[in-house]
JSON list of C-alpha atoms in Angstrom, two decimals:
[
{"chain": "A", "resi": 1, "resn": "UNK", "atom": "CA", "xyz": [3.76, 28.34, 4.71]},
{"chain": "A", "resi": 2, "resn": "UNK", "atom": "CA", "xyz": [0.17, 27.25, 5.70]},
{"chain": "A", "resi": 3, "resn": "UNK", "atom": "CA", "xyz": [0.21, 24.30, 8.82]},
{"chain": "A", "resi": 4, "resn": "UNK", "atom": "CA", "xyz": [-3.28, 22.28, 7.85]},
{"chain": "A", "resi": 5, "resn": "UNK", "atom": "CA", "xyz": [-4.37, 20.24, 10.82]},
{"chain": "A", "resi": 6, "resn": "UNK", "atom": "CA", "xyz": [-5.96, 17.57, 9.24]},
{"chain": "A", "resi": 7, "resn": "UNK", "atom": "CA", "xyz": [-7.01, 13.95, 9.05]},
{"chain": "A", "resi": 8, "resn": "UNK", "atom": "CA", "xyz": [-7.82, 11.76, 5.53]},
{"chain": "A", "resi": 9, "resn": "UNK", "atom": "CA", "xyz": [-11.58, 12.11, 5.95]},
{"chain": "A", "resi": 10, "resn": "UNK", "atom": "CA", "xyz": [-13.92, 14.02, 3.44]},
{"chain": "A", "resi": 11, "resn": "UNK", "atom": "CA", "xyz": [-13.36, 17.43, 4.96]},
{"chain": "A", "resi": 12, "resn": "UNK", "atom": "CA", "xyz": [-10.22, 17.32, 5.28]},
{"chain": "A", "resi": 13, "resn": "UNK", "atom": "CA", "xyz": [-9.75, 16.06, 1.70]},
{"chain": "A", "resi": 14, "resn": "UNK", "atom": "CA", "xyz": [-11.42, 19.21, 0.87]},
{"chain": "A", "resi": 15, "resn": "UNK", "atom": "CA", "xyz": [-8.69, 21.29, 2.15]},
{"chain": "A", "resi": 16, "resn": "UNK", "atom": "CA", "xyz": [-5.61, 19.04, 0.67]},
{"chain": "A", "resi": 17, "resn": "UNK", "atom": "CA", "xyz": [-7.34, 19.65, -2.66]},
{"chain": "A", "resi": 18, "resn": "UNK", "atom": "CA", "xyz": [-7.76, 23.34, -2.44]},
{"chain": "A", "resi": 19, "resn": "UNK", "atom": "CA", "xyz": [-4.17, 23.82, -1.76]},
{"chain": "A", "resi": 20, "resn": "UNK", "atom": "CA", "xyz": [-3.14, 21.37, -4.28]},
{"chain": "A", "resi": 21, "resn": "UNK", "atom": "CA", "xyz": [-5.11, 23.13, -6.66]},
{"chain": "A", "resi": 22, "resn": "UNK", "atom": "CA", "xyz": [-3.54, 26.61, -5.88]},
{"chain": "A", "resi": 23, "resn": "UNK", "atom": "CA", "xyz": [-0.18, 25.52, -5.69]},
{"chain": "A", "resi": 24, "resn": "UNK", "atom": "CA", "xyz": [0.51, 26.92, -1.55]},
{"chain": "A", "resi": 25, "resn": "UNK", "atom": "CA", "xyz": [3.02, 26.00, 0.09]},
{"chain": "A", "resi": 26, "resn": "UNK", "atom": "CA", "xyz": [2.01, 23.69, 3.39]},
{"chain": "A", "resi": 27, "resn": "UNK", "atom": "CA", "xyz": [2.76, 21.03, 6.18]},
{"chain": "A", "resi": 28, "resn": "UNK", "atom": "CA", "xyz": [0.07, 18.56, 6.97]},
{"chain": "A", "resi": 29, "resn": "UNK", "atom": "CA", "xyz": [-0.22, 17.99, 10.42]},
{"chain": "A", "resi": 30, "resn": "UNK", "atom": "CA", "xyz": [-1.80, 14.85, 11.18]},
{"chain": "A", "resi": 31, "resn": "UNK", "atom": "CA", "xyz": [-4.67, 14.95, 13.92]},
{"chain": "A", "resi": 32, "resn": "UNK", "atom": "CA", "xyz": [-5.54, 11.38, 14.27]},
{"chain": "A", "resi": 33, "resn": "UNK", "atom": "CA", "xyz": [-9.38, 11.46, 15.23]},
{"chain": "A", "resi": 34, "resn": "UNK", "atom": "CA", "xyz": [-9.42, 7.61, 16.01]},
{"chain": "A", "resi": 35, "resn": "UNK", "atom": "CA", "xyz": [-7.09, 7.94, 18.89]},
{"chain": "A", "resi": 36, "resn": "UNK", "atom": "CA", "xyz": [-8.39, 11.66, 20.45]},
{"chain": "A", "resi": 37, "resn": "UNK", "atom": "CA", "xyz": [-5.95, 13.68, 19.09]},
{"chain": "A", "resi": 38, "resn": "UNK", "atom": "CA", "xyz": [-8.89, 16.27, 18.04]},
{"chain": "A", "resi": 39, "resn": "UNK", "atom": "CA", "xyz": [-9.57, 16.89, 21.91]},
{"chain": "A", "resi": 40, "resn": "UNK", "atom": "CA", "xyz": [-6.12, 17.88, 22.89]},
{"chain": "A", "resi": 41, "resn": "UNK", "atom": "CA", "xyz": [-5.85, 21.76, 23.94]},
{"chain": "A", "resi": 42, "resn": "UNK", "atom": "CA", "xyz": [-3.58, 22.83, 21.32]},
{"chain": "A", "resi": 43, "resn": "UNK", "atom": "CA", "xyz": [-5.99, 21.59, 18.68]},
{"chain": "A", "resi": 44, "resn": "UNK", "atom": "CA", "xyz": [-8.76, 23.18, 20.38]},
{"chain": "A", "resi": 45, "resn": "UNK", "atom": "CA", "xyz": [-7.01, 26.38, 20.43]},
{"chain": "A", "resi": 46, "resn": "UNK", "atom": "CA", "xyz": [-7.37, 26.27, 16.63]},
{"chain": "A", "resi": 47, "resn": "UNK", "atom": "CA", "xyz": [-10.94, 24.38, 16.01]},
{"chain": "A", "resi": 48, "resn": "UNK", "atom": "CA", "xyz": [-12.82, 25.12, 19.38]},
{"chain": "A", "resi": 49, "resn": "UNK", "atom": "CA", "xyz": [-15.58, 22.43, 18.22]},
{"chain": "A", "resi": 50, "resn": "UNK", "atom": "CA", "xyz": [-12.52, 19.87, 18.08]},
{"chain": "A", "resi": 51, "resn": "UNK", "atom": "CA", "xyz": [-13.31, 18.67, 14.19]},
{"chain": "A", "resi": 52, "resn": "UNK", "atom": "CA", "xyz": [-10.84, 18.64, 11.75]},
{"chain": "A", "resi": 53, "resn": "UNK", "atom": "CA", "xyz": [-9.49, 20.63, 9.47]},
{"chain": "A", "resi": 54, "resn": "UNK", "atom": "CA", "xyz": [-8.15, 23.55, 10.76]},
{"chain": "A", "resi": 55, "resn": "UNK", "atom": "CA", "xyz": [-5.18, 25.93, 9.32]},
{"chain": "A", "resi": 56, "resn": "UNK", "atom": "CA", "xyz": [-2.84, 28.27, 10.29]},
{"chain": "A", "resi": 57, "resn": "UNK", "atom": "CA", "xyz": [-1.32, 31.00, 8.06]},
{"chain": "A", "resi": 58, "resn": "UNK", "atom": "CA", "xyz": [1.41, 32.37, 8.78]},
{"chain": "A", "resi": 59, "resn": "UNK", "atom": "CA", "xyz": [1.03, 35.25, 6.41]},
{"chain": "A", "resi": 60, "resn": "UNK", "atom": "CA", "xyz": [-3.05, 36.30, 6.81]},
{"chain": "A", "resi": 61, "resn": "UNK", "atom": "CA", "xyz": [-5.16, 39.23, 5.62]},
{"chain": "A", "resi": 62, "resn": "UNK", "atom": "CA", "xyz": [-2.57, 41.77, 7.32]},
{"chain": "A", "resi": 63, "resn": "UNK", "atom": "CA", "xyz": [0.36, 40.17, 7.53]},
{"chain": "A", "resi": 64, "resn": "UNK", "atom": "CA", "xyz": [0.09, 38.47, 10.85]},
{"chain": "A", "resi": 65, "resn": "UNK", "atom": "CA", "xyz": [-0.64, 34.68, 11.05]},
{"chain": "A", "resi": 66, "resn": "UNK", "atom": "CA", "xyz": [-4.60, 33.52, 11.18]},
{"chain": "A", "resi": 67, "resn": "UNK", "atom": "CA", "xyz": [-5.85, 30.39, 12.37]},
{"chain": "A", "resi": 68, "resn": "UNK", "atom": "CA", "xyz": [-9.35, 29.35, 10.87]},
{"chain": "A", "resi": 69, "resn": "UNK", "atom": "CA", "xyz": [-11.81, 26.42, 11.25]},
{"chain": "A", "resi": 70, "resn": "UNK", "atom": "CA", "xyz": [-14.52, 24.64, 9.18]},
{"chain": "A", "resi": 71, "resn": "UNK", "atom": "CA", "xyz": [-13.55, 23.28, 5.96]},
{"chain": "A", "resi": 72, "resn": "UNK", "atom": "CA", "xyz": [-16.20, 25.55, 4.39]},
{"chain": "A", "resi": 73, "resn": "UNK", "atom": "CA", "xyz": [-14.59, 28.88, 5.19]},
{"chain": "A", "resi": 74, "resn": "UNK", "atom": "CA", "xyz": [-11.30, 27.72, 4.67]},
{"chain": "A", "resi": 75, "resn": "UNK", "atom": "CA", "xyz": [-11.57, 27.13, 1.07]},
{"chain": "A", "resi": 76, "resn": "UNK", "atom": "CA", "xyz": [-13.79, 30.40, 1.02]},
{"chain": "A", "resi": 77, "resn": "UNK", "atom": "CA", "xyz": [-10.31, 32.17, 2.65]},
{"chain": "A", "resi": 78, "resn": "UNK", "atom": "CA", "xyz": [-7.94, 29.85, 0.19]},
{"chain": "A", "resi": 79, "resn": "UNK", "atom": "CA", "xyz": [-10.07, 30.95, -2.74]},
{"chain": "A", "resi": 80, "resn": "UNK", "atom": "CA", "xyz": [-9.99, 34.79, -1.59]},
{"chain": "A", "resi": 81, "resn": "UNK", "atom": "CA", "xyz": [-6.15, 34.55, -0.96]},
{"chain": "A", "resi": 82, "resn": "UNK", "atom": "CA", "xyz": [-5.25, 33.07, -4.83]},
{"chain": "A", "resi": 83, "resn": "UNK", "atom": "CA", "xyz": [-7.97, 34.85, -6.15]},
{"chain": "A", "resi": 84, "resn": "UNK", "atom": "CA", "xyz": [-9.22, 31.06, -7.73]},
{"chain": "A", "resi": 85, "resn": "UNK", "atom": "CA", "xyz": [-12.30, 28.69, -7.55]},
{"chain": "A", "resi": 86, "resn": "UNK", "atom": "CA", "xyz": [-14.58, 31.45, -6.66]},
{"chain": "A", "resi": 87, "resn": "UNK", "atom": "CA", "xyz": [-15.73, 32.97, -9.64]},
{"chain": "A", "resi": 88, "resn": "UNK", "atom": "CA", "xyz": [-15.38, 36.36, -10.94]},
{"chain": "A", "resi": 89, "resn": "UNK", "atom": "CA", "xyz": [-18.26, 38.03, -11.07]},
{"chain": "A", "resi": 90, "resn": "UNK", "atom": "CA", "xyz": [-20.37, 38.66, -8.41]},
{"chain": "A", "resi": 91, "resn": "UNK", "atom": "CA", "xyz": [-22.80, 36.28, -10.07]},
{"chain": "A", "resi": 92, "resn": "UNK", "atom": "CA", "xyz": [-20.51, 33.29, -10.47]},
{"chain": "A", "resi": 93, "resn": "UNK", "atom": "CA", "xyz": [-19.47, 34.20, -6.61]},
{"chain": "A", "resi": 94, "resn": "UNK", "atom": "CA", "xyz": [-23.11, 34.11, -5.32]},
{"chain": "A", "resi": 95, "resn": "UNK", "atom": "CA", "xyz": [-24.03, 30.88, -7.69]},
{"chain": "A", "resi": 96, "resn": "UNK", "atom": "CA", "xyz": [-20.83, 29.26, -6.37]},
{"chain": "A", "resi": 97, "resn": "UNK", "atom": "CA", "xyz": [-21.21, 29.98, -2.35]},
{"chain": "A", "resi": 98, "resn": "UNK", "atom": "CA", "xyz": [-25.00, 28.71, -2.70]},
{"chain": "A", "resi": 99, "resn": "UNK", "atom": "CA", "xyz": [-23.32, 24.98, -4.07]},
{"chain": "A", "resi": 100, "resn": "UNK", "atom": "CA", "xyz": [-20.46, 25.37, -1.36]},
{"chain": "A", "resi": 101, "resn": "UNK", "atom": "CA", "xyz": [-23.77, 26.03, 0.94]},
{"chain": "A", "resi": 102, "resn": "UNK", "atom": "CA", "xyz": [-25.29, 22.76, -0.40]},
{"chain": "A", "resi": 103, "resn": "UNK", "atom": "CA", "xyz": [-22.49, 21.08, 0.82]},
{"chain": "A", "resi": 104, "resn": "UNK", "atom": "CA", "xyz": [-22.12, 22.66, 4.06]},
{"chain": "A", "resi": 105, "resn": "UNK", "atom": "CA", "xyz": [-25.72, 22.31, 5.21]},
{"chain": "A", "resi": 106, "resn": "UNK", "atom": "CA", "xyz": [-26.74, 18.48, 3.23]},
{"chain": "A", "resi": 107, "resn": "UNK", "atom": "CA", "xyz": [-24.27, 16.97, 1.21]},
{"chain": "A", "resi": 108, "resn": "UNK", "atom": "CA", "xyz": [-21.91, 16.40, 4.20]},
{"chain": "A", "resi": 109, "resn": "UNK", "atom": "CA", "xyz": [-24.79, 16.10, 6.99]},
{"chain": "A", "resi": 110, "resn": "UNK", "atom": "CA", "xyz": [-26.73, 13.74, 5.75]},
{"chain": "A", "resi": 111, "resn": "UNK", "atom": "CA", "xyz": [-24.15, 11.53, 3.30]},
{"chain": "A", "resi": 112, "resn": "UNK", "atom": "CA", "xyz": [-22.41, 11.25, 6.40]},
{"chain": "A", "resi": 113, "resn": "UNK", "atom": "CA", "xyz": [-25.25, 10.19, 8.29]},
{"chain": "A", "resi": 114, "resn": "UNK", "atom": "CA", "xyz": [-25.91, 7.48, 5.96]},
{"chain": "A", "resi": 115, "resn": "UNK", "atom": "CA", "xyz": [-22.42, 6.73, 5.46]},
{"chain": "A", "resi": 116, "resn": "UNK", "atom": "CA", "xyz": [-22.52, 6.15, 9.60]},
{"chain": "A", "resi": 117, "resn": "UNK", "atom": "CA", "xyz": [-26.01, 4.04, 9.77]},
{"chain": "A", "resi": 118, "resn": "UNK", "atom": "CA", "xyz": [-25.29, 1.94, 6.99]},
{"chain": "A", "resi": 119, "resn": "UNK", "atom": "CA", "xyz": [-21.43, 0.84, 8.25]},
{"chain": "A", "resi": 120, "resn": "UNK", "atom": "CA", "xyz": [-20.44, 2.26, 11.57]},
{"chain": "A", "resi": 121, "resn": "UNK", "atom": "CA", "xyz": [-23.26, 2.05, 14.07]},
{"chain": "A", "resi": 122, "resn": "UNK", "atom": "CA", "xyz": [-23.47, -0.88, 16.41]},
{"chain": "A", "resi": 123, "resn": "UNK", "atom": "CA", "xyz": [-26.35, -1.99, 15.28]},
{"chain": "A", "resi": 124, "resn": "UNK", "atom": "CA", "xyz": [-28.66, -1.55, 12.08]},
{"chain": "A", "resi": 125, "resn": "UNK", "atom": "CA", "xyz": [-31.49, 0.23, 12.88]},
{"chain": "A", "resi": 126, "resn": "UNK", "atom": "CA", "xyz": [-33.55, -0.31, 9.44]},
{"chain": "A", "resi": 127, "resn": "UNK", "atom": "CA", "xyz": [-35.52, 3.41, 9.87]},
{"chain": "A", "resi": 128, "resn": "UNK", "atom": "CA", "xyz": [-32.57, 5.13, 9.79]},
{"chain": "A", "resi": 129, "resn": "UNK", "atom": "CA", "xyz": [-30.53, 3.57, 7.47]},
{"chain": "A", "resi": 130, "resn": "UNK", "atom": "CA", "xyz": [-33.73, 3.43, 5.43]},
{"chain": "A", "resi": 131, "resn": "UNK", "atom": "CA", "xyz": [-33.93, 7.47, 6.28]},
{"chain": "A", "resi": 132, "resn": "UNK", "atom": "CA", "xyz": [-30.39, 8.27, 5.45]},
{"chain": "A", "resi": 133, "resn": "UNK", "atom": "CA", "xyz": [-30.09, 5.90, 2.48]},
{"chain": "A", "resi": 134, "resn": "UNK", "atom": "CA", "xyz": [-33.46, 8.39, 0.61]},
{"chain": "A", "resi": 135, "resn": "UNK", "atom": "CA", "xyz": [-31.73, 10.99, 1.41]},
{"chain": "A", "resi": 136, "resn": "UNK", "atom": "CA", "xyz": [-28.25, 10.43, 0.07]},
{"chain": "A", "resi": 137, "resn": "UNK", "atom": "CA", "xyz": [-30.17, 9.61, -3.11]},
{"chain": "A", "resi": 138, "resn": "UNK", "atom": "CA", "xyz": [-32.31, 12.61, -3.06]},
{"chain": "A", "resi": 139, "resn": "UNK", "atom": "CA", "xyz": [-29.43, 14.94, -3.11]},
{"chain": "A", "resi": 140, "resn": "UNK", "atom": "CA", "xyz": [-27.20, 13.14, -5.56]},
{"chain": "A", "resi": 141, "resn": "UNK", "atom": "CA", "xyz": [-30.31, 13.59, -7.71]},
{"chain": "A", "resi": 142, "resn": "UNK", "atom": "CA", "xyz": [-29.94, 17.49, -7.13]},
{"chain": "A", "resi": 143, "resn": "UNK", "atom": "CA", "xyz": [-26.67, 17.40, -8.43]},
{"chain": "A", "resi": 144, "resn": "UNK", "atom": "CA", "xyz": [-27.07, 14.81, -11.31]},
{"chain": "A", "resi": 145, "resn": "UNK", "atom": "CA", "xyz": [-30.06, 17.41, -12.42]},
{"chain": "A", "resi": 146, "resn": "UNK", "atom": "CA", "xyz": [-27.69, 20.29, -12.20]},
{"chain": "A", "resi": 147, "resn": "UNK", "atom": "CA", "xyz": [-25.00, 18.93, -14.25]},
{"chain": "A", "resi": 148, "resn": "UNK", "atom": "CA", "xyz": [-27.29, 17.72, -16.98]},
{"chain": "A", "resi": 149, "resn": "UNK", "atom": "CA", "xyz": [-27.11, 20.85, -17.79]},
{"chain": "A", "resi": 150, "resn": "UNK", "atom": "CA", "xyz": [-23.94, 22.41, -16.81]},
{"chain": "A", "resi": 151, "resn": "UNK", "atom": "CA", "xyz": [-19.92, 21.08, -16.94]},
{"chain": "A", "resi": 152, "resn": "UNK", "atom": "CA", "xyz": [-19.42, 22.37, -13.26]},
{"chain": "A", "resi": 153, "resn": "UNK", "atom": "CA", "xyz": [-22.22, 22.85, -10.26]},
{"chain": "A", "resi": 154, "resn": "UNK", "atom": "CA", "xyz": [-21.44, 26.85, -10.71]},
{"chain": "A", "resi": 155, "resn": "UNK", "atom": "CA", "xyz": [-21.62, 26.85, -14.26]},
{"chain": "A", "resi": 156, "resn": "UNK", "atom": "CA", "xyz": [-18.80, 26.31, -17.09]},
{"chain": "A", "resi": 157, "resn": "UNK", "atom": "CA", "xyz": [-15.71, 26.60, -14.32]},
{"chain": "A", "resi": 158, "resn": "UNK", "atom": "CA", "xyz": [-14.77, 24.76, -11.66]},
{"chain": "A", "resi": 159, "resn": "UNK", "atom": "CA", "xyz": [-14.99, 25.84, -8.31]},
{"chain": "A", "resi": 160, "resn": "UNK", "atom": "CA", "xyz": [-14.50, 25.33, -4.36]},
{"chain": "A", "resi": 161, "resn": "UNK", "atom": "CA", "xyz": [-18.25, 24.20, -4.36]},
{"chain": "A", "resi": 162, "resn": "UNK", "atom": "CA", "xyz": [-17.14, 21.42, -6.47]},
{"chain": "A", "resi": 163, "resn": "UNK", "atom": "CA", "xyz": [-14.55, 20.46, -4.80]},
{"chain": "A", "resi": 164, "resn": "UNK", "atom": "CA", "xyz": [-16.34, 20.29, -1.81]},
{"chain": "A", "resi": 165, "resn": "UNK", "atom": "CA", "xyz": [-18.95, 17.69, -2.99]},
{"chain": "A", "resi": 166, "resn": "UNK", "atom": "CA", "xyz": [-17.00, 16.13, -4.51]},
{"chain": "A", "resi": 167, "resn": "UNK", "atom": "CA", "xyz": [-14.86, 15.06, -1.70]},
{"chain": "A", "resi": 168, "resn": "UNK", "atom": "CA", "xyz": [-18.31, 13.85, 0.28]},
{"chain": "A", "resi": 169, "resn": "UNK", "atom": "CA", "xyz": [-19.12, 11.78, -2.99]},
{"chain": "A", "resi": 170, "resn": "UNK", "atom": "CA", "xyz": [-16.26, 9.68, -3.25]},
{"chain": "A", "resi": 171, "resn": "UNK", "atom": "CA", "xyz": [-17.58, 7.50, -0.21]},
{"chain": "A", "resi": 172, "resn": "UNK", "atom": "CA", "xyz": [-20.51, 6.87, -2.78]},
{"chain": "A", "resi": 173, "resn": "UNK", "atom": "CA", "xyz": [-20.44, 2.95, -1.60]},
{"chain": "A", "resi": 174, "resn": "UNK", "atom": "CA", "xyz": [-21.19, 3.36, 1.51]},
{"chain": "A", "resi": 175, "resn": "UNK", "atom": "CA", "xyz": [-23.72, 5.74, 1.30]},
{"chain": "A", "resi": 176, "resn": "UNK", "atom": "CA", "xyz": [-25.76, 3.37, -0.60]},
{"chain": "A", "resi": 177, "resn": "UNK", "atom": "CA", "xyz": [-25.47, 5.17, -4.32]},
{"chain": "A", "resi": 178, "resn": "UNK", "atom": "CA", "xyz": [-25.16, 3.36, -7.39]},
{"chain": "A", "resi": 179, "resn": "UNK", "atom": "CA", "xyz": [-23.85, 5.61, -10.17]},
{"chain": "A", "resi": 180, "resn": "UNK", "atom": "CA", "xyz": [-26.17, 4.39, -12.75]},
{"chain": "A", "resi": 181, "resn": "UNK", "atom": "CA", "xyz": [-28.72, 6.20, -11.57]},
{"chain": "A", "resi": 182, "resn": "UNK", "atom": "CA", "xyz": [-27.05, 9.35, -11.87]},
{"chain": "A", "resi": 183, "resn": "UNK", "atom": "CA", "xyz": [-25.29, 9.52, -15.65]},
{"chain": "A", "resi": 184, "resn": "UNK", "atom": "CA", "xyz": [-24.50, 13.22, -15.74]},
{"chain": "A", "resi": 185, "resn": "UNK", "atom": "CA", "xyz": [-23.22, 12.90, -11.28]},
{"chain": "A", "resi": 186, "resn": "UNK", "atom": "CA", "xyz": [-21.20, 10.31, -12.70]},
{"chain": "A", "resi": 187, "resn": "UNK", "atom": "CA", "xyz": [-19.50, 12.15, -15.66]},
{"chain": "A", "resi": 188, "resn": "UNK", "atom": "CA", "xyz": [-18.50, 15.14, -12.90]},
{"chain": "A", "resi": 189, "resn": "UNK", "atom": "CA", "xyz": [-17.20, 12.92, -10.94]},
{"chain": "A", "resi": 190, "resn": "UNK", "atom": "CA", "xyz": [-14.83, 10.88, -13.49]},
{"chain": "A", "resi": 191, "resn": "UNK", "atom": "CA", "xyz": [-13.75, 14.68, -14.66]},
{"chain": "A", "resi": 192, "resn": "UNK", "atom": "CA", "xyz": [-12.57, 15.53, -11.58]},
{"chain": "A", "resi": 193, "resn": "UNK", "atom": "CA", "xyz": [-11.17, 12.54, -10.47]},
{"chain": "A", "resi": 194, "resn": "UNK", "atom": "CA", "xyz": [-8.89, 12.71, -13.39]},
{"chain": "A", "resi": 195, "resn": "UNK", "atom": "CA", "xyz": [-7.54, 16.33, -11.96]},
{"chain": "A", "resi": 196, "resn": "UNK", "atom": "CA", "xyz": [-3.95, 15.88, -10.90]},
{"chain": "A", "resi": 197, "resn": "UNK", "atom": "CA", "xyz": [-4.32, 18.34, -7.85]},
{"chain": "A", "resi": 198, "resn": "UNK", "atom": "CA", "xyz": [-7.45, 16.67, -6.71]},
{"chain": "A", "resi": 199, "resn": "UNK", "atom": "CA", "xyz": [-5.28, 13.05, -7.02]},
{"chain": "A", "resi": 200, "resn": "UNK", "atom": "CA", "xyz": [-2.49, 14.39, -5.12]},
{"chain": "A", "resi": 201, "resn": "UNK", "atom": "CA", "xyz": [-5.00, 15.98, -2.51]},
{"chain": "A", "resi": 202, "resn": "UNK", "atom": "CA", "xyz": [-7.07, 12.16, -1.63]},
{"chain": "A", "resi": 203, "resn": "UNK", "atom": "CA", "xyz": [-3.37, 11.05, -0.65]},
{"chain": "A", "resi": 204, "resn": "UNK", "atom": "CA", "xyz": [-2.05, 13.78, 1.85]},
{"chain": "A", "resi": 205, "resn": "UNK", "atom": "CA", "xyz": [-1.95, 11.59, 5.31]},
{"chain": "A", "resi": 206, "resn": "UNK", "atom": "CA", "xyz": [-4.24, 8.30, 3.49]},
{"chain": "A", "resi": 207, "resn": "UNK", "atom": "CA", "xyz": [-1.14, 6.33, 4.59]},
{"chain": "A", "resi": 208, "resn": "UNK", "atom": "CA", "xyz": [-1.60, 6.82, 8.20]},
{"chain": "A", "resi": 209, "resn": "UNK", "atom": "CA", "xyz": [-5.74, 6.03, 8.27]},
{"chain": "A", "resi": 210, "resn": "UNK", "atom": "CA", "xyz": [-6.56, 2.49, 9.83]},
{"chain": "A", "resi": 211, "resn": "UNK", "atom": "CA", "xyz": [-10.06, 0.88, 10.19]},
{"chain": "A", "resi": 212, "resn": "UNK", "atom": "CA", "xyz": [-11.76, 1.61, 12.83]},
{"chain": "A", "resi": 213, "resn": "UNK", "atom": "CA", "xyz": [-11.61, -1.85, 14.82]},
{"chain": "A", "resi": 214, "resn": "UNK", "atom": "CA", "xyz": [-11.17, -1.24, 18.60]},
{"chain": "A", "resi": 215, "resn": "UNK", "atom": "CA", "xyz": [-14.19, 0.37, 20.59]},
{"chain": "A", "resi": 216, "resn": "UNK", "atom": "CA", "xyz": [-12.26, 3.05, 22.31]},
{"chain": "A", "resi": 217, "resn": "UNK", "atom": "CA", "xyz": [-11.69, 4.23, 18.94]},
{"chain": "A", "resi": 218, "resn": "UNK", "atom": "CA", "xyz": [-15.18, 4.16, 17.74]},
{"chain": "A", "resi": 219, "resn": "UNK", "atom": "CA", "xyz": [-15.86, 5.40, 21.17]},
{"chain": "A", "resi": 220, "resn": "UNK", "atom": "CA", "xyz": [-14.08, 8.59, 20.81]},
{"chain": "A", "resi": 221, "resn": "UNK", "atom": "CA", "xyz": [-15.54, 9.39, 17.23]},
{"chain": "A", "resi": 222, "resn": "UNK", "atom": "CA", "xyz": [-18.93, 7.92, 18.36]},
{"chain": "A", "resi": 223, "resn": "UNK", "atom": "CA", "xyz": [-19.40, 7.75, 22.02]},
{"chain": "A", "resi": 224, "resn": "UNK", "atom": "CA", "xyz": [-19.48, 9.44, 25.13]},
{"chain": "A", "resi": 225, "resn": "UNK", "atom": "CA", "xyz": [-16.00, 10.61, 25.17]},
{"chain": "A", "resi": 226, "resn": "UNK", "atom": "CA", "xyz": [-17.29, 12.64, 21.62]},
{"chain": "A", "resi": 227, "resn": "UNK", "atom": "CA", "xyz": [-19.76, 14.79, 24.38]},
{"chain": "A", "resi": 228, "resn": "UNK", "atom": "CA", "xyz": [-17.89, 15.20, 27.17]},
{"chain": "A", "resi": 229, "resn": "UNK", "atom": "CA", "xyz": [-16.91, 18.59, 27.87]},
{"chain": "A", "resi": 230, "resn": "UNK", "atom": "CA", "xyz": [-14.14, 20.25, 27.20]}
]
């Protein structure tokens, strides 16, 4: 049994869909960031930079549980522990980790920084929403490139990387992107939507997510009590 500390955000949608997809057994533990549940110590034990998701396995590498953090190198230890989404070769490994790196370093980054100028912040600040906006469109035009000529972002076979991007991508509204302008994004996207692990995966914990509508609540994802110290 895997515990995944989690929340029904893009990252943590990540995770719910890896497991889906691989068929492990696991308890979602809900870690509500809205109300500061990310800063408690028993959370931080597990994910020392308080974000979500975060697992425990019971039944690690040797035998003896593991806790991990980052969404990123959890599905790289889910894919290494099912032996699936990966690749097989050390080609399709190396072109995979390189999309999953994508992800990791601009997909998430900067669609969430769009995401969070264009609908969260407190007041619109045209540069950066301007700034953000570019960018979100730059990079879906990365990946609409790639799959013109490919069924998956590593190739023929889906992979963690897609899942990954994919999970950042369906907040495609608020991050200013108009599928139109990316035919071949758009046909990836529909594919995997379609995936019965991946639809089972967006609804792990969705029923306990509220807007975010008081200010200590957009204080603790956004405000001070984000940097205090721990």
């Amino acid at each position: 049994m895997i515990d995944v500390y989690s929340w029904p955000t893009p990252n943590g949608h990540k995770v719910h869909i890896m497991l889906e997809e691989c068929g492990l057994a696991y308890r979602a533990i809900p870690i509500d960031i809205s109300a500061g549940d990310q800063f408690k110590p028993e959370f931080l034990a597990i994910s020392p930079n308080n974000k979500i998701p975060a697992i425990v396995d019971a039944d690690g590498p040797d035998g003896q549980p593991i806790s991990l953090f980052e969404s990123g190198a959890i599905l790289l230890y889910l894919a290494g522990k099912t032996g699936k989404f990966l690749g097989n070769t050390d080609r399709e490994k190396y072109d995979t980790l390189q999309w999953l790196m994508f992800q990791m370093g601009g997909f998430g980054p900067m669609l969430g920084q769009a995401h969070h100028f264009r609908v969260y912040a407190p007041e619109k600040i045209d540069y950066a929403i301007d700034r953000y906006t570019n960018e979100a469109r730059r990079l879906y035009g990365v990946i609409d490139k790639k799959l013109a000529s490919s069924e998956y972002l590593a190739g023929d076979e889906y992979t963690i990387a897609d899942i990954a991007v994919f999970a950042w991508a369906r907040s495609f509204v608020n991050q200013g992107i108009d599928w139109a302008d990316f035919p071949d994004a758009k046909r990836w996207f529909d594919v995997i939507s379609a995936r019965p692990a991946v639809q089972r995966g967006v609804q792990v914990l969705a029923n306990l997510r509220k807007p975010l509508e008081t200010d200590k609540s957009k204080d603790i994802l956004f405000g001070k009590t984000q940097y205090a110290k721990k």
